[in-house]
Short mmCIF file of C-alpha atoms in Angstrom, two decimals:
data_model
loop_
_atom_site.label_atom_id
_atom_site.label_comp_id
_atom_site.label_asym_id
_atom_site.label_seq_id
_atom_site.Cartn_x
_atom_site.Cartn_y
_atom_site.Cartn_z
CA UNK A 207 71.61 101.47 -35.52
CA UNK A 208 69.97 98.57 -37.44
CA UNK A 209 66.72 99.26 -39.18
CA UNK A 210 64.54 97.59 -36.45
CA UNK A 211 66.01 99.82 -33.72
CA UNK A 212 64.89 103.31 -32.95
CA UNK A 213 66.92 106.38 -32.16
CA UNK A 214 65.68 106.37 -28.63
CA UNK A 215 67.47 103.07 -28.03
CA UNK A 216 70.85 104.52 -28.99
CA UNK A 217 73.21 104.61 -25.92
CA UNK A 218 76.10 107.03 -26.59
CA UNK A 219 79.02 106.54 -24.24
CA UNK A 220 81.73 109.03 -24.83
CA UNK A 221 85.21 108.02 -23.40
CA UNK A 222 87.51 111.07 -23.65
CA UNK A 223 90.15 109.06 -21.79
CA UNK A 224 90.26 105.84 -19.75
CA UNK A 225 89.20 106.49 -16.14
CA UNK A 226 91.75 105.67 -13.51
CA UNK A 227 90.14 104.10 -10.39
CA UNK A 228 91.16 105.70 -7.14
CA UNK A 229 91.61 103.85 -3.80
CA UNK A 230 91.34 100.14 -3.08
CA UNK A 231 88.54 98.11 -1.67
CA UNK A 232 88.69 94.78 0.11
CA UNK A 233 86.34 91.84 0.00
CA UNK A 234 86.41 88.21 -1.11
CA UNK A 235 87.68 85.54 1.19
CA UNK A 236 90.44 83.09 1.33
CA UNK A 237 91.77 80.34 3.61
CA UNK A 238 94.94 80.65 5.69
CA UNK A 239 96.07 76.99 6.33
CA UNK A 240 97.61 76.05 9.60
CA UNK A 241 100.81 73.86 9.49
CA UNK A 242 100.14 70.16 10.09
CA UNK A 243 101.82 68.20 12.77
CA UNK A 244 105.37 66.89 12.01
CA UNK A 245 105.23 63.56 10.03
CA UNK A 246 107.19 61.79 12.60
CA UNK A 247 108.64 62.03 16.24
CA UNK A 248 111.72 64.05 16.13
CA UNK A 249 110.97 65.50 12.57
CA UNK A 250 111.31 69.22 12.25
CA UNK A 251 108.10 71.17 12.40
CA UNK A 252 106.44 72.30 9.15
CA UNK A 253 106.83 76.07 8.68
CA UNK A 254 103.64 78.08 8.01
CA UNK A 255 105.13 79.67 4.93
CA UNK A 256 105.69 76.08 3.49
CA UNK A 257 102.07 75.21 3.55
CA UNK A 258 100.38 76.35 0.30
CA UNK A 259 97.10 78.22 0.20
CA UNK A 260 94.08 76.27 -0.94
CA UNK A 261 93.11 76.39 -4.61
CA UNK A 262 89.72 77.84 -5.67
CA UNK A 263 87.50 75.40 -7.71
CA UNK A 264 84.93 77.89 -8.41
CA UNK A 265 83.96 81.53 -7.45
CA UNK A 266 80.34 82.66 -8.06
CA UNK A 267 79.20 86.12 -7.19
CA UNK A 268 75.59 87.32 -7.37
CA UNK A 269 74.85 91.00 -6.76
CA UNK A 270 71.47 92.77 -6.40
CA UNK A 271 71.64 96.55 -6.41
CA UNK A 272 68.34 98.22 -5.70
CA UNK A 273 68.22 102.07 -5.29
CA UNK A 274 72.03 102.10 -4.51
CA UNK A 275 71.83 99.37 -1.96
CA UNK A 276 74.03 96.43 -2.96
CA UNK A 277 73.56 92.88 -1.64
CA UNK A 278 76.60 90.76 -2.65
CA UNK A 279 76.35 87.00 -2.30
CA UNK A 280 79.55 84.92 -2.65
CA UNK A 281 79.78 81.19 -3.19
CA UNK A 282 83.29 79.64 -3.13
CA UNK A 283 84.66 76.08 -3.15
CA UNK A 284 88.27 75.58 -1.94
CA UNK A 285 90.41 72.45 -2.73
CA UNK A 286 93.17 71.04 -0.71
CA UNK A 287 95.77 70.08 -3.29
CA UNK A 288 98.56 69.51 -0.66
CA UNK A 289 99.81 66.23 0.77
CA UNK A 290 98.49 67.14 4.31
CA UNK A 291 95.08 67.12 5.99
CA UNK A 292 94.77 70.81 6.72
CA UNK A 293 92.82 72.96 9.11
CA UNK A 294 92.83 76.74 8.66
CA UNK A 295 91.11 80.06 9.19
CA UNK A 296 88.71 81.64 6.57
CA UNK A 297 89.29 85.40 6.37
CA UNK A 298 86.94 87.94 4.68
CA UNK A 299 88.01 91.59 4.75
CA UNK A 300 84.88 93.67 4.56
CA UNK A 301 84.50 96.74 2.31
CA UNK A 302 83.92 100.01 4.14
CA UNK A 303 80.31 100.54 5.28
CA UNK A 304 79.49 96.85 4.55
CA UNK A 305 77.66 94.68 6.94
CA UNK A 306 77.63 90.76 7.00
CA UNK A 307 74.10 89.53 6.62
CA UNK A 308 74.70 85.83 6.09
CA UNK A 309 77.56 83.30 6.40
CA UNK A 310 77.55 79.60 5.96
CA UNK A 311 80.44 77.04 5.83
CA UNK A 312 79.11 73.66 4.94
CA UNK A 313 80.54 70.51 6.57
CA UNK A 314 78.70 67.23 5.97
CA UNK A 315 75.74 69.20 4.97
CA UNK A 316 75.66 71.39 8.09
CA UNK A 317 76.40 75.07 8.17
CA UNK A 318 78.88 76.35 10.74
CA UNK A 319 79.07 79.92 12.18
CA UNK A 320 81.78 82.58 11.97
CA UNK A 321 82.84 85.77 13.97
CA UNK A 322 83.01 89.39 13.11
CA UNK A 323 86.07 91.46 14.25
CA UNK A 324 86.49 95.30 14.31
CA UNK A 325 89.33 96.83 12.37
CA UNK A 326 91.41 97.19 15.45
CA UNK A 327 91.07 93.55 16.28
CA UNK A 328 91.60 92.57 12.66
CA UNK A 329 94.95 94.47 12.62
CA UNK A 330 96.23 92.14 15.32
CA UNK A 331 95.03 89.06 13.44
CA UNK A 332 96.74 90.21 10.16
CA UNK A 333 99.94 91.15 11.77
CA UNK A 334 100.09 87.75 13.57
CA UNK A 335 99.57 85.83 10.33
CA UNK A 336 102.14 88.01 8.48
CA UNK A 337 104.77 87.23 11.10
CA UNK A 338 103.99 83.48 10.74
CA UNK A 339 103.79 83.33 6.93
CA UNK A 340 106.08 86.17 6.05
CA UNK A 341 103.45 87.30 3.54
CA UNK A 342 103.38 91.18 3.76
CA UNK A 343 100.54 91.25 1.09
CA UNK A 344 98.10 90.58 3.87
CA UNK A 345 98.85 93.96 5.38
CA UNK A 346 96.92 95.81 2.66
CA UNK A 347 93.69 94.77 4.30
CA UNK A 348 94.62 96.48 7.59
CA UNK A 349 91.99 99.15 8.41
CA UNK A 350 88.97 96.97 7.54
CA UNK A 351 86.53 95.02 9.57
CA UNK A 352 87.18 91.25 9.41
CA UNK A 353 84.96 88.22 9.34
CA UNK A 354 86.71 85.06 10.46
CA UNK A 355 85.78 81.40 10.69
CA UNK A 356 87.66 78.28 11.68
CA UNK A 357 88.07 75.64 8.99
CA UNK A 358 87.83 72.00 10.16
CA UNK A 359 90.28 69.48 8.60
CA UNK A 360 90.26 69.12 4.92
CA UNK A 361 91.78 65.86 3.55
CA UNK A 362 94.12 65.94 0.61
CA UNK A 363 92.01 66.43 -2.47
CA UNK A 364 89.10 67.36 -0.27
CA UNK A 365 86.87 70.44 -0.72
CA UNK A 366 85.21 72.99 1.50
CA UNK A 367 82.28 75.14 0.32
CA UNK A 368 81.72 78.61 1.82
CA UNK A 369 78.99 81.11 1.27
CA UNK A 370 78.79 84.65 2.51
CA UNK A 371 76.48 87.64 1.98
CA UNK A 372 77.03 91.41 2.78
CA UNK A 373 75.23 94.62 2.24
CA UNK A 374 76.56 98.07 1.55
CA UNK A 375 75.23 101.45 0.42
CA UNK A 376 76.70 102.83 -2.75
CA UNK A 377 77.28 106.54 -3.29
CA UNK A 378 76.43 108.54 -6.44
CA UNK A 379 78.74 111.19 -7.83
CA UNK A 380 77.02 113.51 -10.31
CA UNK A 381 74.46 110.75 -11.00
CA UNK A 382 77.12 108.07 -11.48
CA UNK A 383 77.09 105.06 -9.24
CA UNK A 384 80.25 102.77 -8.77
CA UNK A 385 80.25 99.19 -7.55
CA UNK A 386 83.48 97.28 -7.00
CA UNK A 387 83.90 93.59 -6.19
CA UNK A 388 87.59 93.00 -5.44
CA UNK A 389 89.09 89.90 -7.11
CA UNK A 390 92.63 90.64 -6.10
CA UNK A 391 92.68 88.30 -3.13
CA UNK A 392 92.48 85.37 -5.59
CA UNK A 393 96.19 85.84 -5.99
CA UNK A 394 96.47 83.72 -2.90
CA UNK A 395 95.16 80.72 -4.96
CA UNK A 396 98.16 78.50 -5.99
CA UNK A 397 96.70 78.17 -9.49
CA UNK A 398 94.15 79.69 -11.81
CA UNK A 399 90.46 79.64 -10.75
CA UNK A 400 88.57 76.78 -12.39
CA UNK A 401 85.56 78.95 -12.88
CA UNK A 402 84.61 82.49 -11.89
CA UNK A 403 81.36 84.43 -12.55
CA UNK A 404 79.80 87.73 -11.56
CA UNK A 405 76.06 88.54 -12.14
CA UNK A 406 74.56 91.90 -11.19
CA UNK A 407 70.89 92.70 -11.19
CA UNK A 408 70.31 96.48 -11.19
CA UNK A 409 66.89 98.00 -10.18
CA UNK A 410 66.27 101.71 -9.70
CA UNK A 411 63.34 103.96 -9.19
CA UNK A 412 65.23 106.68 -11.03
CA UNK A 413 65.71 105.75 -14.80
CA UNK A 414 68.96 103.94 -15.57
CA UNK A 415 70.69 105.73 -18.34
CA UNK A 416 74.00 103.91 -18.98
CA UNK A 417 75.67 100.82 -17.73
CA UNK A 418 79.20 99.66 -18.35
CA UNK A 419 82.26 98.01 -16.86
CA UNK A 420 85.70 99.59 -17.24
CA UNK A 421 87.48 96.42 -16.29
CA UNK A 422 85.72 93.33 -17.74
CA UNK A 423 84.02 92.40 -21.08
CA UNK A 424 80.43 92.19 -19.58
CA UNK A 425 77.09 91.41 -21.30
CA UNK A 426 74.47 94.01 -20.51
CA UNK A 427 70.75 93.45 -20.97
CA UNK A 428 68.54 96.49 -20.18
CA UNK A 429 64.90 95.80 -19.34
CA UNK A 430 63.09 99.03 -19.64
CA UNK A 431 64.43 102.21 -17.84
CA UNK A 432 64.29 100.78 -14.31
CA UNK A 433 66.18 97.42 -14.60
CA UNK A 434 69.38 95.99 -16.18
CA UNK A 435 71.27 92.72 -15.86
CA UNK A 436 75.02 92.44 -16.15
CA UNK A 437 77.04 89.21 -16.45
CA UNK A 438 80.67 88.15 -16.85
CA UNK A 439 82.24 84.70 -16.55
CA UNK A 440 85.62 83.02 -17.27
CA UNK A 441 87.37 79.75 -16.72
CA UNK A 442 90.99 78.86 -15.79
CA UNK A 443 91.97 82.47 -15.04
CA UNK A 444 94.04 84.43 -12.61
CA UNK A 445 92.00 87.67 -12.09
CA UNK A 446 94.48 90.60 -12.42
CA UNK A 447 91.96 93.40 -11.59
CA UNK A 448 89.01 94.01 -9.42
CA UNK A 449 85.52 94.03 -11.09
CA UNK A 450 84.22 97.48 -11.50
CA UNK A 451 80.76 98.43 -12.68
CA UNK A 452 79.43 101.95 -13.31
CA UNK A 453 75.79 103.01 -14.06
CA UNK A 454 74.27 106.42 -14.30
CA UNK A 455 70.74 107.37 -13.18
CA UNK A 456 68.78 110.46 -14.18
CA UNK A 457 65.20 111.47 -14.35
CA UNK A 458 65.89 113.82 -17.37
CA UNK A 459 65.27 112.77 -20.98
CA UNK A 460 69.13 113.12 -21.58
CA UNK A 461 71.28 111.82 -18.74
CA UNK A 462 74.76 113.32 -18.49
CA UNK A 463 77.37 112.12 -15.98
CA UNK A 464 80.94 113.30 -15.42
CA UNK A 465 83.38 111.44 -13.25
CA UNK A 466 86.92 112.77 -12.72
CA UNK A 467 90.11 111.59 -10.92
CA UNK A 468 93.42 113.22 -10.34
CA UNK A 469 96.35 111.74 -8.48
CA UNK A 470 98.97 113.75 -6.66
CA UNK A 471 101.41 113.89 -9.58
CA UNK A 472 99.10 113.31 -12.55
CA UNK A 473 97.37 115.55 -15.03
CA UNK A 474 94.10 113.85 -14.32
CA UNK A 475 91.42 111.89 -16.19
CA UNK A 476 87.71 112.14 -16.72
CA UNK A 477 84.89 110.14 -18.27
CA UNK A 478 81.80 111.69 -19.83
CA UNK A 479 78.63 109.74 -20.47
CA UNK A 480 75.79 111.03 -22.47
CA UNK A 481 72.68 108.75 -22.57
CA UNK A 482 69.27 109.51 -23.96
CA UNK A 483 66.12 107.99 -22.43
CA UNK A 484 65.16 104.52 -23.45
CA UNK A 485 62.30 104.61 -25.90
CA UNK A 486 59.76 101.70 -25.98
CA UNK A 487 57.19 102.83 -28.53
CA UNK A 488 57.11 102.77 -32.27
CA UNK A 489 58.75 106.11 -32.95
CA UNK A 490 60.04 106.50 -36.48
CA UNK A 491 63.75 106.38 -36.78
CA UNK A 492 65.51 109.65 -37.64
CA UNK A 493 68.20 109.77 -40.37
CA UNK A 494 71.50 110.97 -39.00
CA UNK A 495 74.72 112.51 -40.21
CA UNK A 496 77.59 110.86 -38.30
CA UNK A 497 81.24 111.91 -38.38
CA UNK A 498 83.70 109.51 -36.69
CA UNK A 499 87.03 110.97 -35.67
CA UNK A 500 89.88 108.67 -34.81
CA UNK A 501 93.23 109.42 -33.17
CA UNK A 502 95.92 107.40 -34.87
CA UNK A 503 99.09 108.99 -33.32
CA UNK A 504 101.90 106.91 -32.00
CA UNK A 505 100.54 107.02 -28.42
CA UNK A 506 97.59 104.91 -29.55
CA UNK A 507 99.74 101.98 -30.55
CA UNK A 508 98.75 98.54 -29.38
CA UNK A 509 95.50 97.68 -27.54
CA UNK A 510 94.20 101.34 -27.48
CA UNK A 511 94.03 101.60 -31.26
CA UNK A 512 92.62 98.09 -31.59
CA UNK A 513 89.76 98.95 -29.13
CA UNK A 514 89.08 102.22 -30.89
CA UNK A 515 88.97 100.57 -34.33
CA UNK A 516 86.69 97.85 -33.07
CA UNK A 517 84.34 100.51 -31.66
CA UNK A 518 84.35 102.56 -34.82
CA UNK A 519 83.69 99.46 -36.95
CA UNK A 520 80.75 98.55 -34.70
CA UNK A 521 79.15 101.94 -35.32
CA UNK A 522 79.55 101.64 -39.04
CA UNK A 523 77.93 98.26 -39.16
CA UNK A 524 74.86 99.54 -37.24
CA UNK A 525 74.02 102.64 -39.20
CA UNK A 526 70.53 102.85 -40.85
CA UNK A 527 70.42 102.97 -44.68
CA UNK A 528 69.12 106.57 -44.49
CA UNK A 529 72.08 107.66 -42.39
CA UNK A 530 75.14 109.34 -43.86
CA UNK A 531 78.72 109.19 -42.39
CA UNK A 532 82.32 110.01 -42.93
CA UNK A 533 85.62 108.97 -41.22
CA UNK A 534 88.49 111.26 -40.26
CA UNK A 535 91.81 110.02 -38.87
CA UNK A 536 94.37 112.32 -37.41
CA UNK A 537 97.90 112.29 -36.31
CA UNK A 538 100.64 114.71 -37.39
CA UNK A 539 98.32 115.35 -40.24
CA UNK A 540 94.86 114.16 -41.12
CA UNK A 541 93.04 112.06 -43.75
CA UNK A 542 89.45 111.65 -44.67
CA UNK A 543 87.56 108.58 -46.06
CA UNK A 544 85.81 110.68 -48.64
CA UNK A 545 85.25 114.30 -49.66
CA UNK A 546 81.53 114.12 -49.09
CA UNK A 547 79.20 112.30 -46.64
CA UNK A 548 78.66 108.59 -47.56
CA UNK A 549 75.37 106.62 -47.41
CA UNK A 550 74.96 104.37 -44.42
CA UNK A 551 74.76 101.14 -46.52
CA UNK A 552 78.31 101.70 -48.00
CA UNK A 553 80.11 100.92 -44.78
CA UNK A 554 82.24 98.15 -46.35
CA UNK A 555 84.52 100.74 -48.01
CA UNK A 556 84.90 102.51 -44.68
CA UNK A 557 85.83 99.23 -42.99
CA UNK A 558 88.67 98.78 -45.42
CA UNK A 559 89.77 102.34 -44.75
CA UNK A 560 89.79 101.81 -40.99
CA UNK A 561 91.58 98.48 -41.27
CA UNK A 562 94.48 100.12 -43.13
CA UNK A 563 95.19 102.70 -40.47
CA UNK A 564 98.27 102.56 -38.28
CA UNK A 565 99.31 104.25 -35.02
CA UNK A 566 102.27 106.54 -35.88
CA UNK A 567 103.23 110.20 -35.88
CA UNK A 568 102.40 112.76 -33.24
#
C-alpha cells in the first residue's frame, strides 16, 4: 500500500475462479404499448407486434441495504419515439420475497396508482401479451408476482416518468450477502439507454469486511466498519448483464467467506474472500514480503490475462518502500522476475516484466 496507508486498511480479495451466478431474478419495469386505432376507415388494424416498445431516456436506481434488508427505488423516464399516440401497460415483475412499498406514475404533475397481481394472475397476463405480441421472452417472468399500471396516452416524442419502490430481505451464505438488480428487461428498449446509474448505500451492525461487484466496474467508498457506498453509471448503453453486488460481514478480526456454485454438468466454481478488520488508528505499517504468482497459460488469453495483469500491476504500484516482492509466471514451465526478493520501490522493472508476458502453453 502507499506510505500513508496502514496494513489494517488492506483488503485482500482472492479470486480463485470467476464465480458463476445461479438462477435468475426479475425486477425492473417496462411498458407494453397497445396498438393505436387504424389511421383511416377501412385501413387494416395495426398489429401489436408492429408497435415498438418505448425507449428509456434514463434509469436511476437507488438502493439502501441495512442489516440485510434492501429498499430499492427505481426512477425511469420512457420516451415514445413512434409515429402514434400510444397507451399501454406498465409491468414490473417482482423479485421473490419482495413487497411493493411505493409506486408513482406522474401525469401532469399528479401521481396515479397501480395494481398488484399474484403469480397465478400474472401468468395469465403474460401469456395473453405473448399471444398478441409473439414475444416469448416475456414468459421468463412467469412465476413472479406482478405490479401493473395503465399508461395514459403518450404523444409522439412525449415522455412518461415512473417511480417505484420495493423491499426485500437478503440472505447470507457463510457471511456473504448477495444483492441483484436485474437490468435484463432493458432489452425491450428499442435503442441504448440514454443514462443508467445504480447507487447502493450499505449499513450493517456487524462489521462489513469486503464489498465487490462481479458484473460492473463500481466505485466503492467504505466509511468505517459499518457503512459503505457503491456507485456505477453509464451512458448510451445496452445492459447485457444484471447488476450483482456482494459484501461480507463478520465480527471477527479476519473475515473469511466462501461461496460455491456447481451446475448439473459443470465441475463447479468457488470464490474465497479474506478481509482483515478496517483499522482507523495510527498503527505503524508493517513491512511485508509479497510474492505474486500469475497464470499465463493459453486458457488465460484475452480479457482474463488483461484483468490479471492489471490487478498485479496495481499491487506493485501500491507497495511500501520497506516491502519486498517477487513475481512468478507459470505455464508449461515457469519464470521469475529475479532470483531474490526485490525492494518495493523498484516496481518499474517488474511492470516491464509483466507487460512482456503472453498467454500461451499449457
